[in-house]
GROMACS .gro file of C-alpha atoms in nm:
model
  392
    1UNK     CA    1  -0.423  -0.080   6.772
    2UNK     CA    2  -0.725   0.091   6.851
    3UNK     CA    3  -1.031   0.138   6.593
    4UNK     CA    4  -1.109   0.465   6.533
    5UNK     CA    5  -1.398   0.629   6.329
    6UNK     CA    6  -1.327   0.847   6.056
    7UNK     CA    7  -1.552   1.155   5.993
    8UNK     CA    8  -1.696   1.246   5.682
    9UNK     CA    9  -1.690   0.906   5.569
   10UNK     CA   10  -1.993   0.799   5.487
   11UNK     CA   11  -1.859   0.766   5.153
   12UNK     CA   12  -2.051   0.701   4.833
   13UNK     CA   13  -1.985   0.702   4.482
   14UNK     CA   14  -2.122   0.999   4.227
   15UNK     CA   15  -2.063   1.064   3.897
   16UNK     CA   16  -1.972   1.413   3.793
   17UNK     CA   17  -2.169   1.625   3.561
   18UNK     CA   18  -2.001   1.606   3.170
   19UNK     CA   19  -2.046   1.719   2.867
   20UNK     CA   20  -2.200   1.490   2.578
   21UNK     CA   21  -1.838   1.497   2.447
   22UNK     CA   22  -1.704   1.370   2.786
   23UNK     CA   23  -1.884   1.057   2.807
   24UNK     CA   24  -1.565   0.851   2.724
   25UNK     CA   25  -1.344   1.096   2.937
   26UNK     CA   26  -1.271   0.933   3.268
   27UNK     CA   27  -1.360   0.969   3.626
   28UNK     CA   28  -1.110   1.129   3.867
   29UNK     CA   29  -1.286   1.410   4.048
   30UNK     CA   30  -1.404   1.481   4.378
   31UNK     CA   31  -1.762   1.642   4.435
   32UNK     CA   32  -1.678   1.945   4.633
   33UNK     CA   33  -2.038   2.057   4.735
   34UNK     CA   34  -2.090   2.337   4.513
   35UNK     CA   35  -1.827   2.272   4.270
   36UNK     CA   36  -1.610   2.009   4.127
   37UNK     CA   37  -1.216   1.988   4.175
   38UNK     CA   38  -1.008   1.798   3.975
   39UNK     CA   39  -0.755   1.537   4.089
   40UNK     CA   40  -0.550   1.319   3.948
   41UNK     CA   41  -0.682   0.956   3.943
   42UNK     CA   42  -0.426   0.799   4.130
   43UNK     CA   43  -0.552   0.979   4.471
   44UNK     CA   44  -0.887   0.916   4.410
   45UNK     CA   45  -0.895   0.539   4.487
   46UNK     CA   46  -1.235   0.566   4.710
   47UNK     CA   47  -1.577   0.349   4.773
   48UNK     CA   48  -1.915   0.362   4.907
   49UNK     CA   49  -1.968   0.434   5.279
   50UNK     CA   50  -1.644   0.310   5.445
   51UNK     CA   51  -1.334   0.452   5.514
   52UNK     CA   52  -0.998   0.280   5.708
   53UNK     CA   53  -0.769   0.440   5.896
   54UNK     CA   54  -0.490   0.253   5.697
   55UNK     CA   55  -0.610   0.353   5.316
   56UNK     CA   56  -0.532   0.056   5.069
   57UNK     CA   57  -0.338   0.130   4.773
   58UNK     CA   58  -0.468   0.076   4.412
   59UNK     CA   59  -0.376   0.146   4.062
   60UNK     CA   60  -0.626   0.388   3.896
   61UNK     CA   61  -0.679   0.342   3.530
   62UNK     CA   62  -0.901   0.658   3.502
   63UNK     CA   63  -0.791   1.021   3.436
   64UNK     CA   64  -0.928   1.353   3.513
   65UNK     CA   65  -1.193   1.568   3.330
   66UNK     CA   66  -1.341   1.887   3.352
   67UNK     CA   67  -1.684   1.940   3.492
   68UNK     CA   68  -1.991   2.175   3.494
   69UNK     CA   69  -2.053   2.372   3.819
   70UNK     CA   70  -2.299   2.246   4.045
   71UNK     CA   71  -2.559   2.425   4.243
   72UNK     CA   72  -2.702   2.334   4.564
   73UNK     CA   73  -3.068   2.396   4.469
   74UNK     CA   74  -3.209   2.430   4.826
   75UNK     CA   75  -3.358   2.719   4.907
   76UNK     CA   76  -3.117   2.963   5.114
   77UNK     CA   77  -3.212   3.169   5.443
   78UNK     CA   78  -3.064   3.474   5.300
   79UNK     CA   79  -3.274   3.467   4.983
   80UNK     CA   80  -3.588   3.396   5.143
   81UNK     CA   81  -3.719   3.730   5.065
   82UNK     CA   82  -3.713   3.619   4.697
   83UNK     CA   83  -4.085   3.458   4.657
   84UNK     CA   84  -4.091   3.128   4.501
   85UNK     CA   85  -4.352   2.913   4.387
   86UNK     CA   86  -4.445   2.569   4.485
   87UNK     CA   87  -4.329   2.398   4.819
   88UNK     CA   88  -3.996   2.557   4.961
   89UNK     CA   89  -3.777   2.355   5.174
   90UNK     CA   90  -3.793   2.560   5.484
   91UNK     CA   91  -3.558   2.482   5.794
   92UNK     CA   92  -3.514   2.836   5.943
   93UNK     CA   93  -3.512   2.835   6.317
   94UNK     CA   94  -3.392   2.477   6.330
   95UNK     CA   95  -3.042   2.337   6.450
   96UNK     CA   96  -2.863   2.038   6.295
   97UNK     CA   97  -2.574   1.834   6.393
   98UNK     CA   98  -2.366   1.658   6.122
   99UNK     CA   99  -2.175   1.384   6.258
  100UNK     CA  100  -1.898   1.298   6.000
  101UNK     CA  101  -1.748   1.611   5.829
  102UNK     CA  102  -1.389   1.645   5.793
  103UNK     CA  103  -1.314   1.794   5.468
  104UNK     CA  104  -1.528   1.977   5.187
  105UNK     CA  105  -1.586   1.681   4.972
  106UNK     CA  106  -1.825   1.370   5.023
  107UNK     CA  107  -2.203   1.354   5.128
  108UNK     CA  108  -2.166   1.519   5.492
  109UNK     CA  109  -2.036   1.792   5.354
  110UNK     CA  110  -2.308   1.821   5.098
  111UNK     CA  111  -2.591   1.756   5.334
  112UNK     CA  112  -2.461   2.021   5.561
  113UNK     CA  113  -2.482   2.280   5.270
  114UNK     CA  114  -2.840   2.190   5.190
  115UNK     CA  115  -2.927   2.211   5.539
  116UNK     CA  116  -2.777   2.568   5.558
  117UNK     CA  117  -2.903   2.669   5.224
  118UNK     CA  118  -3.263   2.575   5.366
  119UNK     CA  119  -3.214   2.792   5.647
  120UNK     CA  120  -3.070   2.563   5.923
  121UNK     CA  121  -2.806   2.623   6.171
  122UNK     CA  122  -2.513   2.373   6.131
  123UNK     CA  123  -2.294   2.203   6.374
  124UNK     CA  124  -2.047   1.925   6.284
  125UNK     CA  125  -1.867   1.636   6.453
  126UNK     CA  126  -1.517   1.591   6.336
  127UNK     CA  127  -1.306   1.295   6.393
  128UNK     CA  128  -1.042   1.397   6.619
  129UNK     CA  129  -0.703   1.335   6.416
  130UNK     CA  130  -0.867   1.525   6.115
  131UNK     CA  131  -0.991   1.806   6.350
  132UNK     CA  132  -0.697   2.057   6.339
  133UNK     CA  133  -0.632   2.014   5.951
  134UNK     CA  134  -1.032   2.074   5.899
  135UNK     CA  135  -1.053   2.418   6.117
  136UNK     CA  136  -0.759   2.539   5.989
  137UNK     CA  137  -0.895   2.484   5.646
  138UNK     CA  138  -1.211   2.626   5.720
  139UNK     CA  139  -1.007   2.956   5.883
  140UNK     CA  140  -0.775   2.990   5.602
  141UNK     CA  141  -1.064   2.988   5.339
  142UNK     CA  142  -0.966   2.691   5.152
  143UNK     CA  143  -1.316   2.577   5.140
  144UNK     CA  144  -1.488   2.914   5.079
  145UNK     CA  145  -1.540   2.824   4.711
  146UNK     CA  146  -1.743   2.477   4.820
  147UNK     CA  147  -1.893   2.696   5.097
  148UNK     CA  148  -2.111   2.907   4.840
  149UNK     CA  149  -2.451   2.836   4.842
  150UNK     CA  150  -2.706   2.950   4.581
  151UNK     CA  151  -2.730   3.314   4.637
  152UNK     CA  152  -2.359   3.362   4.674
  153UNK     CA  153  -2.334   3.358   5.072
  154UNK     CA  154  -2.117   3.127   5.237
  155UNK     CA  155  -2.244   2.812   5.444
  156UNK     CA  156  -2.178   2.926   5.795
  157UNK     CA  157  -2.059   2.658   6.048
  158UNK     CA  158  -2.174   2.773   6.370
  159UNK     CA  159  -1.937   2.532   6.582
  160UNK     CA  160  -1.686   2.223   6.506
  161UNK     CA  161  -1.704   1.961   6.785
  162UNK     CA  162  -1.405   1.702   6.803
  163UNK     CA  163  -1.573   1.327   6.764
  164UNK     CA  164  -1.510   0.979   6.763
  165UNK     CA  165  -1.824   0.782   6.779
  166UNK     CA  166  -1.659   0.456   6.840
  167UNK     CA  167  -1.646   0.559   7.240
  168UNK     CA  168  -1.958   0.627   7.411
  169UNK     CA  169  -1.773   0.792   7.710
  170UNK     CA  170  -1.434   0.850   7.855
  171UNK     CA  171  -1.433   0.509   8.045
  172UNK     CA  172  -1.483   0.333   7.726
  173UNK     CA  173  -1.146   0.476   7.588
  174UNK     CA  174  -0.831   0.252   7.580
  175UNK     CA  175  -0.519   0.410   7.740
  176UNK     CA  176  -0.356   0.400   7.440
  177UNK     CA  177  -0.587   0.603   7.246
  178UNK     CA  178  -0.577   0.834   7.538
  179UNK     CA  179  -0.218   0.877   7.503
  180UNK     CA  180  -0.240   0.869   7.120
  181UNK     CA  181  -0.029   1.196   6.981
  182UNK     CA  182  -0.339   1.218   6.714
  183UNK     CA  183  -0.546   1.281   7.013
  184UNK     CA  184  -0.336   1.506   7.188
  185UNK     CA  185  -0.488   1.877   7.300
  186UNK     CA  186  -0.863   1.727   7.221
  187UNK     CA  187  -1.114   1.682   7.491
  188UNK     CA  188  -1.485   1.589   7.526
  189UNK     CA  189  -1.481   1.408   7.204
  190UNK     CA  190  -1.677   1.059   7.292
  191UNK     CA  191  -2.044   1.064   7.202
  192UNK     CA  192  -2.177   1.134   7.553
  193UNK     CA  193  -1.912   1.445   7.616
  194UNK     CA  194  -2.021   1.583   7.270
  195UNK     CA  195  -2.388   1.567   7.349
  196UNK     CA  196  -2.309   1.732   7.676
  197UNK     CA  197  -2.133   2.009   7.514
  198UNK     CA  198  -2.400   2.072   7.236
  199UNK     CA  199  -2.637   2.070   7.525
  200UNK     CA  200  -2.444   2.352   7.705
  201UNK     CA  201  -2.380   2.539   7.416
  202UNK     CA  202  -2.709   2.535   7.224
  203UNK     CA  203  -2.982   2.360   7.438
  204UNK     CA  204  -3.104   2.173   7.170
  205UNK     CA  205  -3.093   2.032   6.835
  206UNK     CA  206  -3.400   1.947   6.560
  207UNK     CA  207  -3.181   1.734   6.306
  208UNK     CA  208  -2.913   1.462   6.377
  209UNK     CA  209  -2.721   1.321   6.068
  210UNK     CA  210  -2.476   1.024   6.080
  211UNK     CA  211  -2.232   1.053   5.836
  212UNK     CA  212  -1.950   0.825   5.907
  213UNK     CA  213  -1.824   0.463   5.888
  214UNK     CA  214  -1.495   0.268   5.944
  215UNK     CA  215  -1.408  -0.088   5.834
  216UNK     CA  216  -1.040  -0.166   5.892
  217UNK     CA  217  -1.066  -0.502   5.678
  218UNK     CA  218  -1.288  -0.349   5.430
  219UNK     CA  219  -1.056  -0.505   5.134
  220UNK     CA  220  -1.086  -0.864   5.249
  221UNK     CA  221  -1.344  -1.075   5.146
  222UNK     CA  222  -1.608  -1.143   5.414
  223UNK     CA  223  -1.501  -1.497   5.469
  224UNK     CA  224  -1.154  -1.382   5.536
  225UNK     CA  225  -1.275  -1.103   5.788
  226UNK     CA  226  -1.131  -1.139   6.156
  227UNK     CA  227  -1.389  -1.116   6.418
  228UNK     CA  228  -1.218  -0.796   6.582
  229UNK     CA  229  -1.252  -0.626   6.203
  230UNK     CA  230  -1.596  -0.760   6.162
  231UNK     CA  231  -1.692  -0.622   6.500
  232UNK     CA  232  -1.499  -0.320   6.440
  233UNK     CA  233  -1.702  -0.240   6.135
  234UNK     CA  234  -2.034  -0.301   6.311
  235UNK     CA  235  -1.940  -0.050   6.593
  236UNK     CA  236  -1.792   0.226   6.398
  237UNK     CA  237  -2.050   0.238   6.101
  238UNK     CA  238  -2.371   0.133   6.285
  239UNK     CA  239  -2.369   0.093   6.622
  240UNK     CA  240  -2.247   0.447   6.638
  241UNK     CA  241  -2.544   0.569   6.488
  242UNK     CA  242  -2.744   0.405   6.794
  243UNK     CA  243  -2.504   0.572   7.029
  244UNK     CA  244  -2.581   0.919   6.892
  245UNK     CA  245  -2.913   0.891   6.866
  246UNK     CA  246  -2.946   0.768   7.223
  247UNK     CA  247  -2.762   1.039   7.363
  248UNK     CA  248  -2.880   1.320   7.117
  249UNK     CA  249  -3.253   1.212   7.186
  250UNK     CA  250  -3.295   1.389   7.529
  251UNK     CA  251  -3.193   1.726   7.327
  252UNK     CA  252  -3.368   1.667   6.992
  253UNK     CA  253  -3.691   1.881   6.982
  254UNK     CA  254  -4.013   1.702   6.930
  255UNK     CA  255  -4.104   1.635   6.582
  256UNK     CA  256  -3.723   1.664   6.478
  257UNK     CA  257  -3.530   1.415   6.266
  258UNK     CA  258  -3.283   1.180   6.230
  259UNK     CA  259  -3.077   1.058   5.899
  260UNK     CA  260  -2.769   0.837   5.826
  261UNK     CA  261  -2.643   0.716   5.528
  262UNK     CA  262  -2.637   0.349   5.384
  263UNK     CA  263  -2.546   0.149   5.076
  264UNK     CA  264  -2.707  -0.094   4.849
  265UNK     CA  265  -2.437  -0.365   4.951
  266UNK     CA  266  -2.678  -0.432   5.255
  267UNK     CA  267  -2.905  -0.575   5.033
  268UNK     CA  268  -2.718  -0.689   4.722
  269UNK     CA  269  -2.358  -0.850   4.689
  270UNK     CA  270  -2.111  -0.600   4.571
  271UNK     CA  271  -1.762  -0.793   4.571
  272UNK     CA  272  -1.518  -0.605   4.707
  273UNK     CA  273  -1.698  -0.423   4.956
  274UNK     CA  274  -1.582  -0.675   5.245
  275UNK     CA  275  -1.472  -0.660   5.587
  276UNK     CA  276  -1.812  -0.675   5.735
  277UNK     CA  277  -1.935  -0.374   5.583
  278UNK     CA  278  -2.217  -0.530   5.409
  279UNK     CA  279  -2.338  -0.656   5.731
  280UNK     CA  280  -2.276  -0.316   5.886
  281UNK     CA  281  -2.507  -0.154   5.645
  282UNK     CA  282  -2.746  -0.399   5.664
  283UNK     CA  283  -2.749  -0.364   6.017
  284UNK     CA  284  -2.821   0.021   6.013
  285UNK     CA  285  -3.113  -0.061   5.764
  286UNK     CA  286  -3.292  -0.286   6.028
  287UNK     CA  287  -3.170  -0.044   6.328
  288UNK     CA  288  -3.369   0.240   6.131
  289UNK     CA  289  -3.676   0.088   6.120
  290UNK     CA  290  -3.662  -0.008   6.514
  291UNK     CA  291  -3.536   0.330   6.602
  292UNK     CA  292  -3.807   0.507   6.408
  293UNK     CA  293  -4.048   0.314   6.621
  294UNK     CA  294  -3.893   0.414   6.946
  295UNK     CA  295  -3.791   0.760   6.856
  296UNK     CA  296  -4.122   0.832   6.690
  297UNK     CA  297  -4.321   0.693   7.004
  298UNK     CA  298  -4.107   0.883   7.261
  299UNK     CA  299  -4.041   1.205   7.117
  300UNK     CA  300  -4.202   1.231   6.767
  301UNK     CA  301  -3.873   1.193   6.597
  302UNK     CA  302  -3.874   1.058   6.273
  303UNK     CA  303  -3.569   0.847   6.148
  304UNK     CA  304  -3.487   0.774   5.823
  305UNK     CA  305  -3.166   0.639   5.578
  306UNK     CA  306  -3.040   0.741   5.259
  307UNK     CA  307  -2.936   0.484   5.025
  308UNK     CA  308  -2.687   0.701   4.802
  309UNK     CA  309  -2.521   0.596   4.458
  310UNK     CA  310  -2.153   0.621   4.442
  311UNK     CA  311  -1.944   0.946   4.516
  312UNK     CA  312  -1.592   0.957   4.444
  313UNK     CA  313  -1.482   1.127   4.743
  314UNK     CA  314  -1.140   1.115   4.890
  315UNK     CA  315  -1.271   0.952   5.212
  316UNK     CA  316  -1.320   0.646   4.976
  317UNK     CA  317  -1.003   0.516   4.900
  318UNK     CA  318  -0.985   0.223   5.098
  319UNK     CA  319  -1.143  -0.038   4.891
  320UNK     CA  320  -1.015   0.094   4.553
  321UNK     CA  321  -1.301   0.042   4.267
  322UNK     CA  322  -1.444   0.396   4.279
  323UNK     CA  323  -1.433   0.445   3.922
  324UNK     CA  324  -1.554   0.144   3.802
  325UNK     CA  325  -1.860   0.145   4.014
  326UNK     CA  326  -1.933   0.484   3.915
  327UNK     CA  327  -1.893   0.379   3.534
  328UNK     CA  328  -2.111   0.068   3.608
  329UNK     CA  329  -2.371   0.260   3.789
  330UNK     CA  330  -2.401   0.534   3.507
  331UNK     CA  331  -2.426   0.226   3.235
  332UNK     CA  332  -2.666   0.025   3.411
  333UNK     CA  333  -2.910   0.262   3.625
  334UNK     CA  334  -3.241   0.350   3.491
  335UNK     CA  335  -3.134   0.707   3.471
  336UNK     CA  336  -2.834   0.730   3.267
  337UNK     CA  337  -2.713   1.038   3.406
  338UNK     CA  338  -2.485   1.223   3.623
  339UNK     CA  339  -2.531   1.167   4.020
  340UNK     CA  340  -2.422   1.471   4.237
  341UNK     CA  341  -2.349   1.481   4.603
  342UNK     CA  342  -2.608   1.768   4.613
  343UNK     CA  343  -2.881   1.536   4.498
  344UNK     CA  344  -2.843   1.343   4.828
  345UNK     CA  345  -2.790   1.673   5.009
  346UNK     CA  346  -3.122   1.797   4.921
  347UNK     CA  347  -3.310   1.457   4.959
  348UNK     CA  348  -3.177   1.491   5.310
  349UNK     CA  349  -3.308   1.842   5.338
  350UNK     CA  350  -3.646   1.735   5.228
  351UNK     CA  351  -3.640   1.451   5.489
  352UNK     CA  352  -3.592   1.679   5.762
  353UNK     CA  353  -3.824   1.935   5.672
  354UNK     CA  354  -4.224   1.940   5.755
  355UNK     CA  355  -4.263   1.810   5.398
  356UNK     CA  356  -4.160   1.483   5.515
  357UNK     CA  357  -4.345   1.481   5.847
  358UNK     CA  358  -4.497   1.148   5.759
  359UNK     CA  359  -4.201   0.967   5.657
  360UNK     CA  360  -4.019   0.739   5.892
  361UNK     CA  361  -3.853   0.430   5.904
  362UNK     CA  362  -3.754   0.454   5.547
  363UNK     CA  363  -3.472   0.379   5.317
  364UNK     CA  364  -3.470   0.625   5.044
  365UNK     CA  365  -3.265   0.555   4.721
  366UNK     CA  366  -3.069   0.844   4.553
  367UNK     CA  367  -2.898   0.616   4.322
  368UNK     CA  368  -3.070   0.676   3.984
  369UNK     CA  369  -3.255   0.386   4.034
  370UNK     CA  370  -2.969   0.126   4.012
  371UNK     CA  371  -3.130  -0.049   4.347
  372UNK     CA  372  -3.432  -0.150   4.111
  373UNK     CA  373  -3.203  -0.325   3.848
  374UNK     CA  374  -3.177  -0.730   3.871
  375UNK     CA  375  -2.892  -0.744   3.594
  376UNK     CA  376  -2.629  -0.528   3.438
  377UNK     CA  377  -2.742  -0.453   3.101
  378UNK     CA  378  -2.375  -0.399   2.976
  379UNK     CA  379  -2.346  -0.778   3.016
  380UNK     CA  380  -2.272  -0.952   2.671
  381UNK     CA  381  -2.564  -1.161   2.752
  382UNK     CA  382  -2.781  -0.868   2.625
  383UNK     CA  383  -2.564  -0.749   2.343
  384UNK     CA  384  -2.828  -0.824   2.070
  385UNK     CA  385  -3.117  -0.645   2.295
  386UNK     CA  386  -3.227  -0.302   2.174
  387UNK     CA  387  -3.182  -0.129   2.522
  388UNK     CA  388  -3.174   0.232   2.498
  389UNK     CA  389  -2.910   0.444   2.602
  390UNK     CA  390  -2.816   0.807   2.623
  391UNK     CA  391  -2.649   0.951   2.356
  392UNK     CA  392  -2.338   1.151   2.452
   0.00000   0.00000   0.00000
């Protein structure tokens, strides 16, 4: 069975905004860029930064809740006539390629929206088996509500490219994948071919975003992960970034920016995040530092990664403890507030902008500070301590 990379699956977990009276209502929502979409909990078994081609089943204990509307807070191109004070993020005239967008939820979509709101032209790479559904949904207007920017205009996607970042070129593709019906009709979808297509269509890009991952054995403890499963996780979730940057580097304009998404499991033990995915994220962060040096010296390209907190996206179904991780983060993070996909998107827009011109080789945490905690304050050990809590 061939390993495939699932687009738009750099999954992280985020809790939607709730009113004070909803504190104990349960999380069963998918954050959809500029809005929140309610779904039943049993459809939302999701996790951070990993997706398996064979999603794992789980029983969800939580039900849906109602959310306030979420607004992307980057400045949009069409509202540039409105003078604003301060330092607006301005990406007008820039072009971004986001690898890993296959629906209208998840961090890949949120990053695309924020970059678009700042004025960038958006290109996306979508996992080949998901391409037809994604393009059809765009054409039929199913994503129109979640495409809305702050000024009411819709995010435009200049072009959607089929992409499977597990394969560098056509020679790498096994025969059973070439003949797989899920790839029927698609062409030029390996990394090298996609870059050649982008060069032919647009000439160059300024921003590269890696927002995809796959761990076919993610539900297994690391000690029970097979060599094949482990190497598949590394290939799809970390080497794919090296490959994308390697092939895109010649057409990224000097002074450009490259971003990826990582997860705290790279540095901390997260039981249940298995199959070599924690190793893949650790590799991704190490590679970020090395690539920052190499790309910086070659073409003055900045390379950073965002360690995002938990987001309940559809693509995160493969592990099955998304709701618990969202609740854990909300209870134990220094900032006891809701985490929105837009906050990661806006951070990406900042890192891609001239405002972050001296930032490279960095892991930027967007998780309400959970990464700084050494213990979970909800432990019975701390029951007698007077730990401040949000009153909802």
